[in-house]
Coordinates of C-alpha atoms in Angstrom, one line a residue:
Chain R
M234 CA 28.3 28.6 52.5
K235 CA 27.4 28.9 48.8
S236 CA 30.8 27.8 47.5
Y237 CA 30.7 25.0 50.1
L238 CA 27.4 23.8 48.8
G239 CA 28.6 24.1 45.2
K240 CA 31.5 21.9 46.1
R241 CA 29.3 19.3 47.8
I242 CA 27.0 19.2 44.7
V243 CA 30.0 18.7 42.4
T244 CA 31.2 15.8 44.6
A245 CA 27.7 14.4 44.6
V246 CA 27.4 14.5 40.8
L247 CA 30.8 13.0 40.4
C248 CA 29.9 10.3 42.9
V249 CA 26.7 9.4 41.0
F250 CA 28.6 9.3 37.7
L251 CA 31.4 7.1 39.1
A252 CA 28.9 4.8 40.8
L253 CA 27.2 4.4 37.4
L254 CA 30.4 3.8 35.6
F255 CA 31.6 1.3 38.3
N256 CA 28.3 -0.5 38.0
F257 CA 28.4 -0.5 34.2
I258 CA 31.9 -1.9 34.2
I259 CA 31.1 -4.6 36.7
I260 CA 28.0 -5.7 34.9
H261 CA 29.7 -5.8 31.5
A262 CA 32.7 -7.7 32.8
A263 CA 30.5 -10.3 34.3
P264 CA 30.2 -13.7 32.8
G265 CA 26.8 -14.7 31.5
N266 CA 24.9 -13.3 28.6
P267 CA 21.5 -11.9 29.4
I268 CA 20.3 -12.5 25.9
R269 CA 20.9 -16.3 26.3
I270 CA 18.9 -16.2 29.5
L271 CA 16.1 -14.3 27.8
A272 CA 16.0 -16.6 24.8
G273 CA 15.6 -19.6 27.1
T274 CA 17.1 -23.0 26.8
D275 CA 14.9 -24.7 24.2
S276 CA 15.0 -24.1 20.4
V277 CA 17.6 -21.3 20.5
N278 CA 18.9 -20.3 17.1
E279 CA 21.8 -18.0 16.5
E280 CA 19.7 -15.7 14.3
M281 CA 17.4 -15.0 17.1
I282 CA 20.3 -14.3 19.5
A283 CA 21.8 -11.9 17.0
E284 CA 18.6 -10.1 16.5
L285 CA 17.9 -9.7 20.2
T286 CA 21.5 -8.6 20.8
Q287 CA 21.1 -5.9 18.2
K288 CA 17.7 -4.9 19.6
Y289 CA 19.1 -4.1 23.0
G290 CA 22.2 -2.5 21.6
L291 CA 24.5 -5.1 23.1
D292 CA 26.4 -5.4 19.8
Q293 CA 27.9 -2.0 20.2
P294 CA 31.3 -1.4 22.0
A295 CA 30.9 -1.0 25.7
Y296 CA 31.8 2.7 25.9
I297 CA 29.2 3.6 23.2
Q298 CA 26.7 1.6 25.2
F299 CA 27.6 3.6 28.3
F300 CA 27.4 7.0 26.7
R301 CA 24.2 6.2 25.0
Y302 CA 22.8 5.1 28.4
V303 CA 23.9 8.3 30.1
G304 CA 22.6 10.4 27.1
N305 CA 19.2 8.7 27.4
L306 CA 19.2 9.4 31.1
F307 CA 19.1 13.1 30.4
K308 CA 16.0 12.5 28.4
G309 CA 14.5 10.8 31.4
D310 CA 14.9 7.4 29.7
M311 CA 16.3 4.6 31.8
G312 CA 15.9 2.0 29.1
V313 CA 13.6 -1.0 29.1
S314 CA 13.8 -4.1 31.2
I315 CA 15.3 -6.9 29.2
Y316 CA 13.0 -9.4 30.9
T317 CA 9.6 -7.7 31.1
G318 CA 10.0 -5.2 28.3
Q319 CA 8.6 -2.5 30.5
P320 CA 10.4 0.9 30.9
V321 CA 12.7 0.6 33.9
A322 CA 11.7 4.0 35.2
D323 CA 8.1 3.0 35.5
E324 CA 8.9 -0.2 37.2
I325 CA 11.2 1.5 39.7
I326 CA 8.5 4.1 40.5
S327 CA 6.0 1.4 41.2
K328 CA 8.4 -0.4 43.6
L329 CA 9.6 2.8 45.3
G330 CA 6.3 3.4 47.1
P331 CA 6.3 0.3 49.2
T332 CA 10.0 0.7 50.0
L333 CA 9.5 4.3 51.1
L334 CA 6.5 3.4 53.2
L335 CA 8.5 0.7 55.0
C336 CA 11.6 2.7 55.4
L337 CA 10.1 6.0 56.5
T338 CA 7.8 4.2 59.0
S339 CA 10.7 2.3 60.5
S340 CA 13.1 5.2 60.6
I341 CA 10.6 7.5 62.3
I342 CA 9.7 4.9 64.9
A343 CA 13.4 4.3 65.5
L344 CA 14.2 8.0 65.6
I345 CA 11.5 8.7 68.2
L346 CA 11.9 5.7 70.4
G347 CA 15.7 5.6 70.2
T348 CA 16.1 9.3 71.0
L349 CA 13.6 9.2 73.9
L350 CA 15.3 6.2 75.4
G351 CA 18.7 7.8 74.9
I352 CA 17.7 11.0 76.6
F353 CA 16.1 9.1 79.5
C354 CA 19.3 7.1 80.0
A355 CA 21.5 10.2 79.7
R356 CA 19.6 11.7 82.6
H357 CA 19.9 8.6 84.7
V358 CA 23.5 7.5 83.9
G359 CA 24.6 4.5 85.8
S360 CA 21.0 3.5 86.8
A361 CA 20.0 -0.2 86.4
L362 CA 17.8 0.7 83.4
D363 CA 20.6 2.6 81.8
S364 CA 22.9 -0.4 81.8
F365 CA 20.1 -2.7 80.8
L366 CA 19.2 -0.6 77.8
G367 CA 22.9 -0.2 77.0
S368 CA 23.3 -4.0 76.8
I369 CA 20.1 -4.4 74.8
S370 CA 21.3 -1.9 72.3
Y371 CA 24.5 -3.9 71.8
L372 CA 22.4 -7.0 71.3
F373 CA 20.2 -5.5 68.6
D374 CA 23.1 -3.8 67.0
S375 CA 24.7 -7.3 66.5
T376 CA 21.5 -8.9 65.3
P377 CA 21.2 -9.5 61.5
S378 CA 18.0 -7.8 60.4
F379 CA 17.0 -10.9 58.3
W380 CA 17.2 -13.1 61.4
L381 CA 15.2 -10.7 63.5
G382 CA 12.6 -10.8 60.7
L383 CA 12.5 -14.5 60.7
M384 CA 12.2 -14.7 64.5
L385 CA 9.3 -12.2 64.4
I386 CA 7.6 -14.4 61.7
L387 CA 8.2 -17.5 63.8
V388 CA 6.7 -16.0 67.0
F389 CA 4.1 -13.5 65.9
A390 CA 2.9 -15.0 62.6
S391 CA 3.5 -18.7 62.6
T392 CA 3.0 -19.5 66.2
L393 CA 0.7 -16.8 67.6
H394 CA -1.1 -16.0 64.3
L395 CA -1.2 -12.3 65.2
F396 CA 0.2 -11.0 62.0
P397 CA 0.5 -12.1 58.4
T398 CA 3.8 -13.7 57.4
A399 CA 4.4 -12.0 54.1
G400 CA 3.3 -9.5 51.5
M401 CA 1.9 -6.1 51.7
F402 CA -1.9 -6.8 51.5
N403 CA -4.3 -9.7 51.5
V404 CA -4.5 -10.7 47.9
R405 CA -7.7 -12.8 48.4
Q406 CA -9.5 -10.0 50.2
N407 CA -8.5 -7.2 47.8
A408 CA -10.0 -4.6 50.0
E409 CA -10.7 -1.0 48.9
G410 CA -10.5 2.4 50.5
F411 CA -10.0 2.6 54.2
A412 CA -10.1 -1.2 54.6
R413 CA -7.1 -1.4 52.3
V414 CA -5.1 1.2 54.3
V415 CA -5.8 -0.9 57.5
D416 CA -4.8 -4.0 55.6
V417 CA -1.5 -2.5 54.5
L418 CA -0.7 -1.2 58.0
Y419 CA -1.5 -4.7 59.4
H420 CA 1.1 -6.2 57.0
L421 CA 3.5 -3.4 57.8
V422 CA 3.8 -4.2 61.5
L423 CA 6.3 -7.0 61.4
P424 CA 8.7 -5.8 58.7
S425 CA 8.8 -2.3 60.2
T426 CA 9.3 -3.7 63.7
A427 CA 12.3 -5.8 62.4
L428 CA 13.8 -2.8 60.7
S429 CA 13.3 -0.3 63.5
L430 CA 14.7 -2.6 66.1
T431 CA 17.9 -2.7 64.2
L432 CA 17.9 1.1 63.9
I433 CA 17.0 2.1 67.4
P434 CA 20.5 1.4 68.8
Y435 CA 22.0 4.1 66.6
Y436 CA 19.6 6.8 67.9
F437 CA 19.8 5.5 71.4
R438 CA 23.6 5.7 71.5
I439 CA 23.9 9.0 69.7
A440 CA 21.2 10.7 71.7
R441 CA 22.6 9.4 75.0
T442 CA 26.2 10.5 74.3
S443 CA 25.1 13.8 72.9
V444 CA 22.9 14.7 75.9
I445 CA 25.6 13.7 78.4
Q446 CA 28.2 15.7 76.5
V447 CA 26.1 18.9 76.4
G448 CA 25.1 18.3 80.0
N449 CA 28.7 18.5 81.0
E450 CA 29.5 21.8 79.2
D451 CA 30.5 24.9 81.1
F452 CA 27.4 26.9 80.3
I453 CA 25.2 24.2 81.7
T454 CA 27.2 24.1 84.9
T455 CA 26.9 27.9 85.1
L456 CA 23.1 27.7 84.8
R457 CA 23.0 25.0 87.4
G458 CA 25.2 27.2 89.7
A459 CA 22.8 30.1 89.1
G460 CA 20.1 27.9 90.6
M461 CA 18.0 27.1 87.5
R462 CA 15.8 24.0 87.9
E463 CA 17.2 20.9 86.3
D464 CA 14.1 20.2 84.2
R465 CA 14.3 23.6 82.8
I466 CA 18.0 23.4 82.0
Y467 CA 17.4 20.2 80.1
R468 CA 14.3 21.3 78.3
K469 CA 15.6 24.7 77.3
Y470 CA 19.3 24.3 76.8
V471 CA 20.6 20.7 76.7
F472 CA 18.1 19.1 74.3
R473 CA 18.3 21.9 71.8
N474 CA 22.1 21.5 71.6
A475 CA 22.0 17.7 71.9
I476 CA 19.5 17.1 69.1
L477 CA 22.0 18.2 66.3
P478 CA 23.9 14.9 65.9
V479 CA 20.6 13.0 66.1
V480 CA 19.3 15.0 63.1
T481 CA 22.5 14.3 61.2
V482 CA 22.3 10.6 61.8
F483 CA 18.7 10.5 60.8
G484 CA 19.6 12.0 57.4
I485 CA 22.6 9.8 56.8
Q486 CA 20.6 6.7 57.9
L487 CA 17.7 7.7 55.6
A488 CA 20.2 7.9 52.7
Y489 CA 21.3 4.4 53.2
I490 CA 18.1 2.8 54.4
V491 CA 16.9 1.8 51.0
S492 CA 19.7 -0.6 50.7
G493 CA 19.5 -1.5 54.4
S494 CA 15.8 -2.4 54.0
A495 CA 16.4 -4.7 51.0
I496 CA 17.0 -7.8 53.0
V497 CA 14.1 -7.2 55.3
E498 CA 11.9 -6.8 52.3
I499 CA 13.0 -10.1 51.0
V500 CA 12.3 -11.9 54.3
F501 CA 8.8 -10.5 54.3
S502 CA 8.2 -10.6 50.6
W503 CA 7.5 -6.9 50.7
P504 CA 7.0 -5.8 47.1
G505 CA 9.6 -3.1 47.1
M506 CA 13.0 -2.2 45.7
G507 CA 14.8 -5.0 47.6
S508 CA 12.8 -7.8 46.2
Y509 CA 12.8 -6.2 42.8
M510 CA 16.6 -6.0 42.9
M511 CA 17.0 -9.6 43.8
T512 CA 14.8 -10.7 40.9
A513 CA 16.7 -8.4 38.6
I514 CA 20.0 -10.0 39.7
S515 CA 18.7 -13.5 39.1
R516 CA 17.4 -12.6 35.7
R517 CA 20.6 -10.7 34.8
D518 CA 18.3 -7.8 33.8
Y519 CA 21.1 -5.3 33.2
P520 CA 19.1 -2.1 32.4
T521 CA 17.0 -2.7 35.6
L522 CA 20.1 -3.3 37.7
M523 CA 21.6 -0.1 36.4
G524 CA 18.4 1.8 37.0
I525 CA 18.1 0.6 40.6
Y526 CA 21.7 1.4 41.4
L527 CA 21.3 4.9 39.8
V528 CA 18.2 5.7 41.9
I529 CA 19.9 4.5 45.1
S530 CA 23.1 6.5 44.5
I531 CA 21.2 9.6 43.6
S532 CA 19.1 9.3 46.7
V533 CA 22.2 8.9 48.9
A534 CA 23.9 11.9 47.2
V535 CA 20.9 14.1 47.6
M536 CA 20.3 13.1 51.3
M537 CA 23.9 13.9 52.1
I538 CA 23.5 17.4 50.7
V539 CA 20.2 17.8 52.5
V540 CA 21.9 16.7 55.8
D541 CA 24.6 19.3 55.3
V542 CA 22.2 22.1 54.6
V543 CA 19.9 21.2 57.5
Y544 CA 22.9 21.0 59.8
T545 CA 24.2 24.4 58.9
Y546 CA 20.7 25.8 59.3
L547 CA 20.3 24.2 62.7
D548 CA 23.7 25.1 64.0
P549 CA 24.5 28.8 63.4
R550 CA 28.1 28.2 64.6
I551 CA 28.9 26.3 61.5
S552 CA 27.5 28.7 58.9
R553 CA 29.4 31.5 60.5
S554 CA 32.7 29.8 60.2
E555 CA 32.0 28.7 56.7
G556 CA 31.1 32.2 55.7
K557 CA 34.6 33.5 56.3
Chain V
M102 CA 55.7 4.2 70.1
K103 CA 56.7 1.4 72.5
K104 CA 55.8 3.4 75.6
N105 CA 52.5 4.3 74.1
F106 CA 51.8 0.7 73.4
E107 CA 52.6 -0.3 77.0
K108 CA 50.3 2.4 78.3
F109 CA 47.7 1.2 75.9
K110 CA 48.0 -2.4 77.0
Q111 CA 47.7 -1.4 80.6
A112 CA 44.5 0.5 79.9
L113 CA 43.1 -2.4 78.0
Y114 CA 43.3 -4.7 80.9
G115 CA 41.4 -2.2 83.0
N116 CA 38.5 -2.1 80.5
T117 CA 35.5 -4.3 81.2
Q118 CA 34.2 -4.4 77.7
F119 CA 37.5 -5.4 76.3
K120 CA 38.0 -8.1 78.9
V121 CA 34.6 -9.7 78.3
G122 CA 35.2 -9.5 74.6
L123 CA 38.6 -11.2 75.0
V124 CA 37.1 -14.1 76.9
M125 CA 34.3 -14.5 74.3
L126 CA 36.9 -14.3 71.5
A127 CA 39.0 -17.0 73.2
I128 CA 36.0 -19.4 73.3
L129 CA 35.2 -18.7 69.7
L130 CA 38.8 -19.2 68.6
F131 CA 38.9 -22.5 70.5
I132 CA 35.8 -23.7 68.8
A133 CA 37.0 -22.6 65.4
L134 CA 40.4 -24.2 65.8
F135 CA 39.2 -27.5 67.2
A136 CA 36.0 -27.7 65.2
G137 CA 37.0 -31.1 63.9
V138 CA 37.6 -32.5 67.4
L139 CA 34.7 -30.8 69.2
S140 CA 32.0 -31.7 66.6
P141 CA 30.0 -34.8 67.5
Y142 CA 29.3 -35.5 63.9
D143 CA 30.7 -34.8 60.4
P144 CA 28.8 -31.6 59.5
Y145 CA 28.8 -32.6 55.8
K146 CA 27.5 -36.1 56.4
L147 CA 23.8 -36.6 55.6
S148 CA 21.8 -39.0 57.7
E149 CA 18.3 -40.3 58.0
D150 CA 17.5 -38.3 61.1
L151 CA 15.8 -35.4 59.3
L152 CA 14.7 -32.4 61.3
V153 CA 15.3 -34.1 64.7
S154 CA 14.6 -31.6 67.5
P155 CA 17.4 -30.9 70.0
S156 CA 18.0 -34.0 72.1
S157 CA 20.9 -35.8 73.8
S158 CA 22.1 -37.4 70.6
H159 CA 21.9 -34.1 68.7
P160 CA 22.3 -31.3 71.2
L161 CA 21.0 -28.7 68.8
G162 CA 19.0 -31.0 66.5
T163 CA 19.5 -31.7 62.8
D164 CA 18.5 -30.0 59.6
N165 CA 16.4 -31.1 56.7
L166 CA 19.2 -33.2 55.3
G167 CA 19.9 -34.9 58.6
R168 CA 23.1 -33.0 59.3
D169 CA 24.0 -32.3 62.9
L170 CA 23.4 -28.6 63.6
L171 CA 25.9 -28.2 66.4
S172 CA 28.7 -29.6 64.2
M173 CA 27.6 -27.3 61.4
L174 CA 27.8 -24.3 63.7
F175 CA 31.2 -25.3 64.9
Y176 CA 32.5 -25.5 61.3
G177 CA 30.7 -22.2 60.5
A178 CA 32.7 -20.4 63.2
K179 CA 35.8 -21.0 61.1
V180 CA 34.3 -19.5 58.0
S181 CA 32.9 -16.5 59.9
L182 CA 36.1 -15.7 61.6
L183 CA 38.1 -16.1 58.4
V184 CA 35.9 -14.0 56.3
G185 CA 35.5 -11.3 58.9
T186 CA 39.2 -11.0 59.7
I187 CA 40.5 -11.1 56.2
S188 CA 38.0 -8.7 54.8
A189 CA 38.6 -6.3 57.7
L190 CA 42.4 -6.6 57.2
I191 CA 42.1 -5.8 53.5
A192 CA 40.0 -2.8 54.4
A193 CA 42.5 -1.7 57.0
V194 CA 45.4 -1.8 54.6
I195 CA 43.7 0.1 51.9
G196 CA 42.2 2.6 54.3
T197 CA 45.5 3.2 56.1
L198 CA 47.4 3.7 52.8
L199 CA 44.9 5.9 51.1
G200 CA 44.2 8.0 54.2
G201 CA 47.8 8.2 55.2
V202 CA 48.9 9.4 51.8
A203 CA 46.1 11.9 51.5
G204 CA 46.7 13.4 55.0
F205 CA 50.4 13.4 55.0
F206 CA 51.2 14.7 51.5
G207 CA 48.3 17.2 51.5
G208 CA 47.8 19.7 48.7
K209 CA 47.0 18.3 45.3
V210 CA 47.5 14.7 46.4
D211 CA 45.0 15.2 49.2
M212 CA 42.6 16.8 46.7
I213 CA 42.7 13.6 44.6
F214 CA 42.9 11.0 47.3
G215 CA 40.7 12.8 49.7
G216 CA 38.2 13.5 47.0
F217 CA 38.2 9.8 46.1
I218 CA 37.6 8.9 49.7
N219 CA 34.7 11.3 49.9
I220 CA 33.1 10.0 46.7
F221 CA 33.5 6.4 47.8
M222 CA 31.9 7.3 51.1
M223 CA 28.7 8.0 49.3
M224 CA 28.6 4.7 47.4
P225 CA 25.8 2.3 48.4
T226 CA 28.3 -0.5 49.0
F227 CA 25.9 -3.3 50.0
F228 CA 24.3 -3.2 46.5
L229 CA 27.7 -3.1 44.9
I230 CA 28.8 -6.2 46.8
L231 CA 25.5 -7.9 45.9
I232 CA 25.9 -7.2 42.2
V233 CA 29.6 -8.3 42.1
V234 CA 29.0 -11.5 44.1
A235 CA 25.8 -12.3 42.1
L236 CA 27.4 -11.8 38.7
F237 CA 30.9 -13.0 39.3
G238 CA 30.2 -16.0 41.4
S239 CA 30.5 -16.4 45.1
G240 CA 33.7 -18.3 46.2
M241 CA 34.7 -17.5 49.7
L242 CA 37.9 -15.7 48.5
K243 CA 35.8 -13.5 46.2
V244 CA 33.4 -12.6 49.0
M245 CA 36.3 -11.6 51.3
I246 CA 38.0 -9.5 48.7
V247 CA 34.8 -7.7 47.7
I248 CA 33.8 -6.9 51.3
G249 CA 37.4 -5.7 51.9
L250 CA 37.5 -3.5 48.8
T251 CA 34.2 -1.8 49.7
S252 CA 34.6 -1.2 53.4
W253 CA 37.8 0.8 53.8
V254 CA 36.3 4.3 53.8
G255 CA 36.0 4.6 57.6
N256 CA 39.6 3.6 58.0
A257 CA 40.8 6.1 55.3
K258 CA 38.9 9.0 57.0
L259 CA 40.4 8.1 60.4
M260 CA 44.0 7.7 59.0
R261 CA 43.7 11.0 57.0
A262 CA 42.7 12.9 60.1
Q263 CA 45.5 11.2 62.1
A264 CA 48.1 12.0 59.5
L265 CA 47.0 15.6 59.3
S266 CA 47.5 16.1 63.0
I267 CA 50.7 14.0 63.4
K268 CA 52.6 15.6 60.6
E269 CA 52.5 18.9 62.5
R270 CA 54.4 17.5 65.5
T271 CA 58.0 18.4 66.2
Y272 CA 59.5 14.9 65.7
I273 CA 58.1 14.7 62.2
K274 CA 59.5 18.2 61.5
S275 CA 62.9 17.2 62.8
A276 CA 62.8 13.9 60.8
E277 CA 62.1 16.0 57.7
S278 CA 64.9 18.4 58.5
I279 CA 67.5 15.7 58.8
G280 CA 66.4 14.6 55.3
E281 CA 64.4 11.4 55.8
S282 CA 62.5 10.6 52.8
K283 CA 58.7 11.3 52.7
L284 CA 57.8 7.7 52.3
K285 CA 60.0 6.6 55.1
I286 CA 58.4 9.2 57.4
L287 CA 55.0 8.0 56.3
F288 CA 55.7 4.4 57.1
R289 CA 58.0 4.8 60.0
H290 CA 56.3 7.6 62.0
I291 CA 52.9 8.7 60.7
I292 CA 51.3 5.3 60.3
P293 CA 52.6 3.6 63.4
N294 CA 51.7 6.5 65.6
G295 CA 48.3 7.0 64.1
I296 CA 47.3 3.4 63.8
F297 CA 45.3 3.0 67.1
P298 CA 42.0 4.3 65.9
I299 CA 42.3 2.1 62.8
I300 CA 42.8 -0.9 65.1
A301 CA 39.6 -0.1 66.9
N302 CA 37.7 0.5 63.7
T303 CA 39.1 -2.7 62.1
T304 CA 38.0 -4.8 65.1
M305 CA 34.5 -3.3 64.6
G306 CA 35.0 -4.0 60.9
V307 CA 35.3 -7.7 61.5
A308 CA 31.9 -7.6 63.1
S309 CA 30.3 -5.8 60.2
A310 CA 32.1 -8.0 57.6
I311 CA 30.6 -11.1 59.4
L312 CA 27.2 -9.5 59.2
T313 CA 27.7 -8.7 55.5
E314 CA 28.9 -12.2 54.7
S315 CA 25.9 -13.8 56.6
S316 CA 23.5 -11.5 54.7
L317 CA 25.0 -12.6 51.4
A318 CA 24.8 -16.2 52.3
F319 CA 21.2 -15.7 53.5
L320 CA 20.4 -14.3 50.1
G321 CA 21.8 -17.4 48.6
L322 CA 24.9 -15.6 47.3
G323 CA 27.4 -17.3 49.6
D324 CA 29.9 -20.0 48.7
P325 CA 27.7 -23.0 48.2
N326 CA 30.5 -25.5 49.0
I327 CA 31.2 -24.4 52.5
I328 CA 29.0 -24.3 55.6
S329 CA 28.4 -20.8 56.9
W330 CA 25.9 -19.5 59.4
G331 CA 24.1 -17.3 57.0
Q332 CA 23.7 -20.3 54.6
I333 CA 22.3 -22.4 57.5
I334 CA 19.7 -19.8 58.1
Q335 CA 18.9 -19.5 54.4
N336 CA 18.4 -23.2 54.2
G337 CA 16.5 -23.3 57.5
K338 CA 14.0 -20.6 56.7
S339 CA 11.8 -23.0 54.8
Y340 CA 11.6 -25.1 57.9
L341 CA 10.9 -22.3 60.3
L342 CA 7.8 -24.1 61.7
T343 CA 9.0 -27.7 61.6
G344 CA 12.6 -27.0 62.5
W345 CA 12.8 -23.7 64.4
W346 CA 16.1 -24.7 66.0
I347 CA 18.0 -24.4 62.7
C348 CA 17.4 -20.7 62.2
V349 CA 17.3 -19.8 65.9
F350 CA 20.7 -21.3 66.9
A351 CA 22.5 -20.2 63.7
G352 CA 21.3 -16.7 64.3
L353 CA 22.5 -16.8 67.9
A354 CA 25.9 -17.9 66.7
I355 CA 26.1 -14.9 64.5
I356 CA 25.0 -12.5 67.2
Y357 CA 27.5 -14.0 69.7
T358 CA 30.4 -13.5 67.2
V359 CA 29.4 -10.0 66.2
I360 CA 29.0 -8.9 69.8
T361 CA 32.4 -10.2 70.6
F362 CA 34.0 -8.0 68.1
Y363 CA 31.9 -5.0 68.9
L364 CA 32.9 -5.3 72.6
L365 CA 36.6 -5.6 71.7
G366 CA 36.4 -2.6 69.3
D367 CA 34.4 -0.5 71.7
G368 CA 36.8 -1.3 74.5
I369 CA 39.7 -0.1 72.4
N370 CA 37.8 3.0 71.4
R371 CA 37.0 4.0 74.9
I372 CA 40.6 3.7 75.9
L373 CA 41.7 5.8 73.0
S374 CA 39.4 8.7 73.6
P375 CA 39.7 9.8 77.3
K376 CA 36.4 11.6 77.0
L377 CA 34.6 8.3 76.8
R378 CA 36.8 6.5 79.3
S379 CA 34.7 7.6 82.3
R380 CA 31.5 6.3 80.9

């Protein structure tokens, strides 16, 4: 187990490093000079450009820039945004909160609803509801999340006026304390609905398949043959075994959700990483882009390791065979 | 190989998902191929009928520039199919080669190739695509290549597993013993015999490539010179209230196409794994 974990960590570190390098190369090979964008279009003189270029270290050879960047990372410094002049780390932290709020809410809703529906269908395979939910899951799986978001806005915000169309809180009201929490939750309803609706099919399908599979195993048949009540078999034996893949998928999905939620954030003008990323792209804010990408690849890498560890912990069969 | 394929074909015809998908694909291909004939208007032609709601002269209405939406959707089908298929094929070729080499050669080669596959698996690819397309420009060809280059990991994993199991079979051993070269075995025996899961996965890959392309276009990062469904939605989102039909119908077109490929891929998958077949 230990050596296995070590191997995973090495892979993860390598992955983050490579992701960073990839990203660096792409950004530096790209046409377009951020300094020119920063300097604006009117009254640009070459002196100013040279000065700014030097200030941001862009006059150095690329590999020196890269190693300087990585070196600074170890000191906890992710550079400053070329556009706003603020430290990238601070900006990212301020955007991370809204993104995590949106992502976690949607993932947990999707996990619970999807799994419950999946379990229900697995116990009633072939019923009308089972095939109906099966088709619906296909449908939502094929629906682009941004379109779903737009449709929710069209129906529930623009037409029925039940929910706000955009943002995370009412700027004019500027509520404090409990009222603010309610306000944020109120704004959270539509984006998290859009996001969880696209996630539910995964959980639904995994849970359904997994429960069916475990339900057909020999030891379950034996229990049935011994006369144990069906409810008890499911509650005590089937679910416990069937929940493993669901947990894995939850972890993997959490790892990727920050990038998955980006587009929903943009549709709802949710002030998180996704909107931040799009702004950084349009401004060619290189340090910010590098920083966002770094945070995302680290979170993916860490989640993958966590999933592995949790999985081995939940399923003793795996740790035993790894321990050999 | 040939016998396998015949059996495979037989099974396909008995699978409902696959059959439904096939019919849906036929309709789609028909529309894409004959977009020029079927379209009531030139989709690029601006007119003075701005934001006309669906009516007999414009079955799906017009957009804010007076273009006929139905014609735009017909032309968009071409783009979606092209981008989806080519990206998925690029991913299939890369994945098959990398996975095949890793699994078949094993040892140190597997350590390097397999390691690379594992590392790439953890890359947040959508952001990578976003950055590349945003910074390098967004011609359709570029979009296809970038999506293809970033979505091969699933194929590589499948092919590696296939190669690992196939190389232990007797006929591979005997081919080795009569002195066939390694590369020949890889291309003649391992890849053709292990390709079925890749076919299923690539079919699904078309669906996800179409989704990725439409997301890019929706973010304003698509090819500005061609009509694509994502771009129609991006353009229509400012007219959500005054011209709901723009976004609604373009989205339905995307969903229809993605479902088509999911059904086909899922159908092939079910046939390949007998465990799933009964369900």
